[in-house]
XYZ file of C-alpha atoms in Angstrom:
294
model
C 62.854 120.065 120.353
C 61.949 123.605 121.380
C 60.899 126.039 118.681
C 63.817 128.191 117.560
C 63.698 131.939 117.969
C 65.348 134.345 115.552
C 67.806 135.416 118.267
C 68.970 131.828 118.748
C 70.774 131.735 115.390
C 73.853 133.947 115.151
C 75.116 135.472 111.871
C 78.248 133.316 111.943
C 76.060 130.196 112.059
C 74.157 131.420 109.020
C 77.430 132.035 107.165
C 78.580 128.493 107.917
C 75.234 127.112 106.733
C 75.460 129.051 103.468
C 79.068 127.985 102.917
C 78.290 124.286 103.384
C 75.330 124.604 101.021
C 77.468 126.342 98.415
C 80.551 124.138 98.732
C 78.592 120.888 99.248
C 81.019 119.749 101.899
C 82.270 120.565 105.388
C 85.966 120.518 104.477
C 85.498 122.803 101.464
C 83.302 125.148 103.512
C 85.921 125.267 106.248
C 88.579 126.138 103.673
C 86.406 128.919 102.226
C 85.690 130.378 105.665
C 89.176 129.945 107.121
C 87.889 127.598 109.824
C 88.640 124.036 110.851
C 86.466 121.216 109.575
C 85.481 120.347 113.143
C 84.336 123.936 113.777
C 82.104 123.826 110.695
C 80.703 120.416 111.663
C 80.025 121.638 115.214
C 78.279 124.764 113.919
C 75.995 122.782 111.596
C 75.102 120.327 114.360
C 74.207 123.262 116.582
C 72.103 124.884 113.862
C 70.279 121.616 113.202
C 69.564 121.273 116.916
C 68.181 124.815 117.082
C 66.101 124.454 113.919
C 64.895 120.975 114.804
C 65.633 119.436 111.415
C 68.444 117.655 109.594
C 69.842 120.139 107.098
C 72.509 118.037 105.350
C 72.947 114.399 104.471
C 76.573 113.499 105.216
C 78.391 111.091 102.930
C 81.731 110.241 101.373
C 81.014 112.639 98.520
C 80.308 115.581 100.804
C 77.191 117.196 102.254
C 73.917 117.231 100.328
C 71.219 119.614 101.561
C 67.928 118.041 102.564
C 64.697 119.856 101.592
C 64.905 121.534 105.004
C 68.503 122.487 104.278
C 67.618 124.015 100.909
C 64.941 126.171 102.544
C 67.164 127.105 105.481
C 70.086 128.105 103.244
C 67.829 130.311 101.121
C 66.532 132.104 104.216
C 70.063 132.370 105.610
C 71.337 134.072 102.454
C 68.444 136.531 102.574
C 68.990 137.304 106.262
C 72.714 137.878 105.725
C 71.931 140.188 102.810
C 69.575 142.155 105.057
C 72.346 142.541 107.615
C 74.560 143.970 104.855
C 71.708 146.266 103.820
C 71.353 147.447 107.420
C 74.939 148.724 107.366
C 74.584 150.229 103.882
C 71.327 152.018 104.692
C 72.669 153.384 107.995
C 75.788 154.767 106.291
C 73.652 156.250 103.519
C 71.460 157.974 106.100
C 74.535 159.484 107.737
C 76.555 160.371 104.633
C 73.825 160.839 102.033
C 75.541 158.369 99.688
C 74.380 154.947 98.537
C 77.249 152.464 98.347
C 77.909 148.770 98.153
C 77.190 145.841 95.833
C 73.903 145.349 94.012
C 73.473 141.757 92.818
C 71.431 141.396 89.650
C 70.391 138.194 87.875
C 69.270 138.590 84.263
C 68.659 136.335 81.299
C 70.900 136.864 78.287
C 68.944 139.274 76.076
C 67.927 141.420 79.069
C 71.556 141.592 80.210
C 72.610 142.637 76.712
C 69.863 145.037 75.732
C 67.819 146.151 78.760
C 70.256 146.509 81.652
C 73.211 148.486 80.199
C 71.403 151.830 79.760
C 69.814 151.539 83.205
C 73.156 150.689 84.821
C 74.873 153.607 83.063
C 72.389 156.037 84.589
C 72.410 154.260 87.955
C 76.185 154.443 88.401
C 76.276 158.035 87.122
C 73.797 159.060 89.834
C 75.214 156.747 92.515
C 78.927 156.094 91.889
C 79.159 154.130 95.137
C 76.837 151.372 93.919
C 78.709 148.401 92.453
C 76.418 146.377 90.143
C 77.227 142.664 89.944
C 75.383 141.090 87.007
C 75.087 137.344 86.499
C 73.528 135.910 83.374
C 71.129 133.111 84.339
C 69.260 130.856 81.959
C 65.515 131.442 82.177
C 64.759 127.764 82.749
C 63.187 126.193 85.813
C 63.268 128.727 88.648
C 65.339 131.055 86.446
C 66.289 134.547 87.580
C 63.352 134.755 89.997
C 64.704 131.647 91.712
C 68.046 133.368 92.226
C 66.236 136.152 94.084
C 64.065 133.774 96.112
C 67.149 131.786 97.165
C 69.026 134.924 98.236
C 71.662 134.800 95.498
C 70.466 138.017 93.829
C 68.850 141.229 95.037
C 66.952 141.865 91.798
C 66.066 139.564 88.932
C 65.169 140.602 85.406
C 62.662 137.871 84.658
C 60.106 136.744 82.135
C 56.704 137.100 83.748
C 53.531 135.445 82.592
C 50.542 133.296 83.426
C 47.871 134.013 85.976
C 50.450 134.996 88.624
C 52.882 137.385 86.922
C 55.194 137.644 89.944
C 56.357 134.438 91.699
C 54.927 133.801 95.162
C 56.925 135.413 97.945
C 58.451 138.074 95.675
C 57.264 141.448 94.435
C 57.834 143.106 91.079
C 56.310 144.606 87.981
C 56.369 144.383 84.197
C 58.891 146.624 82.444
C 58.567 145.622 78.789
C 55.949 143.850 76.683
C 57.879 142.425 73.741
C 56.202 140.856 70.708
C 57.488 137.772 68.935
C 58.323 137.949 65.234
C 59.290 135.580 62.442
C 63.009 135.815 61.649
C 64.430 134.377 58.448
C 67.238 134.824 55.919
C 66.786 138.150 54.115
C 65.082 137.855 50.731
C 63.934 134.244 51.157
C 60.816 133.707 48.978
C 59.023 131.316 51.368
C 60.431 131.601 54.905
C 57.660 129.504 56.470
C 58.884 126.513 54.496
C 62.270 126.604 56.240
C 63.191 124.316 59.144
C 62.811 125.757 62.634
C 65.815 126.829 64.686
C 65.026 127.166 68.388
C 66.509 127.221 71.912
C 65.261 125.848 75.234
C 64.436 129.197 76.849
C 62.280 130.435 73.996
C 58.848 128.885 74.365
C 57.512 129.385 77.868
C 53.973 128.952 79.107
C 53.104 132.438 77.865
C 53.645 131.412 74.210
C 52.911 127.694 74.277
C 49.172 127.982 73.532
C 49.816 130.261 70.560
C 52.602 127.987 69.382
C 50.309 124.954 69.507
C 47.718 126.624 67.266
C 50.194 127.232 64.424
C 50.112 124.252 62.084
C 52.840 125.793 59.908
C 55.496 125.664 62.639
C 57.466 122.381 62.446
C 59.328 120.686 65.270
C 62.721 122.297 65.752
C 65.381 120.703 63.554
C 68.201 122.641 65.219
C 68.248 123.370 68.956
C 70.845 126.030 69.801
C 72.410 127.058 73.104
C 70.923 130.562 73.211
C 69.161 133.238 71.158
C 72.457 134.625 69.829
C 73.322 131.256 68.300
C 69.806 131.009 66.833
C 70.177 134.406 65.165
C 73.570 133.428 63.730
C 72.183 130.189 62.292
C 69.224 131.954 60.709
C 71.540 134.580 59.249
C 73.625 131.823 57.680
C 70.592 130.285 56.010
C 70.056 127.284 58.299
C 66.378 127.974 58.960
C 63.838 130.379 60.382
C 63.011 131.211 64.007
C 60.328 132.852 66.110
C 61.985 135.248 68.529
C 61.062 138.016 71.000
C 61.974 141.640 70.355
C 64.845 141.912 72.865
C 66.625 139.021 71.169
C 66.343 140.854 67.852
C 67.941 144.091 69.027
C 70.747 144.889 66.600
C 69.885 141.960 64.317
C 72.274 141.768 61.336
C 71.257 142.831 57.829
C 71.428 139.217 56.639
C 68.168 138.438 58.486
C 64.685 139.774 57.870
C 62.062 140.290 60.584
C 58.412 139.693 59.660
C 55.486 140.690 61.885
C 53.308 137.753 62.932
C 50.096 139.800 62.980
C 47.652 140.891 65.640
C 47.522 137.418 67.190
C 51.284 137.290 67.744
C 52.460 136.181 71.201
C 53.780 138.756 73.648
C 56.393 138.162 76.328
C 56.335 140.216 79.524
C 59.721 141.119 80.982
C 59.966 142.701 84.410
C 61.859 142.889 87.656
C 61.418 140.837 90.810
C 62.872 141.385 94.252
C 62.144 140.374 97.826
C 59.667 142.355 99.948
C 62.425 143.118 102.447
C 64.879 144.496 99.848
C 62.274 146.379 97.811
C 62.599 149.433 100.049
C 66.407 149.467 100.079
C 67.980 152.516 98.458
C 70.042 150.619 95.878
C 67.158 148.411 94.697
C 64.774 151.377 94.503
C 67.354 153.336 92.507
C 67.788 150.486 90.007
C 64.025 150.067 89.593
C 63.680 153.792 88.843
C 66.307 153.554 86.113
C 64.760 150.401 84.642
C 61.396 152.142 84.438
C 63.047 155.159 82.825
C 64.683 152.879 80.265
C 61.275 151.334 79.537
C 59.747 154.795 79.000
């Protein structure tokens, strides 16, 4: 097959591709787009011919994206978002006003304690911007994966390791938050308590420190999120080791003890795509996030 050129794929083909990926079926995609099932099937066959790869495995249970389909859908979402940005930026240049949606993916504690102040200032300065915040668990690809796959314009992500920003994205650290020991207030020996934890807590940036602490037992209670952990500790069910954002507004029934100079630190920052980094709405949000950090 001949190599595809960018001009060979039309926006409507990209929208059909994204819809099939999202709905996991041709009939459901057709319903979402207001098209016939045959029109969707024809469009996908044409896109596969142009790309030179099978994008979906067809079956009785629907359409499952192949590895090529996963990659193609991610690029399609990003291209469609750029087309939206083209219109937004052109109107802003003419009218001097930034408008439109701004899709943000954030993990729970960042959505609760880092974003609100920044969004208050952002919407006060730019009333036409409509923030759309989705809370995403910081597991696997996490919030950065939402950006890479074109589902979010900006991700508030935990950054760490030798490559602080995931490959293919750009970003920066906003907050360095220390971990602390959290336990029921007034407990005489909090390190003797069982450990309450949650899946998102111990990433690669804390695992080495965690492994050196012979006083930390295996978690007896594994909660859904950091809010549930804090509630369990406050009710006397154990102790926990938690980052500072998760401890914002902690109730009086818990006590927070510094872990010392060797305590682990979690880096929290923003990530976006190189192509959206220069857009007016993303730049405006980054300015407000940095101001909130300061």
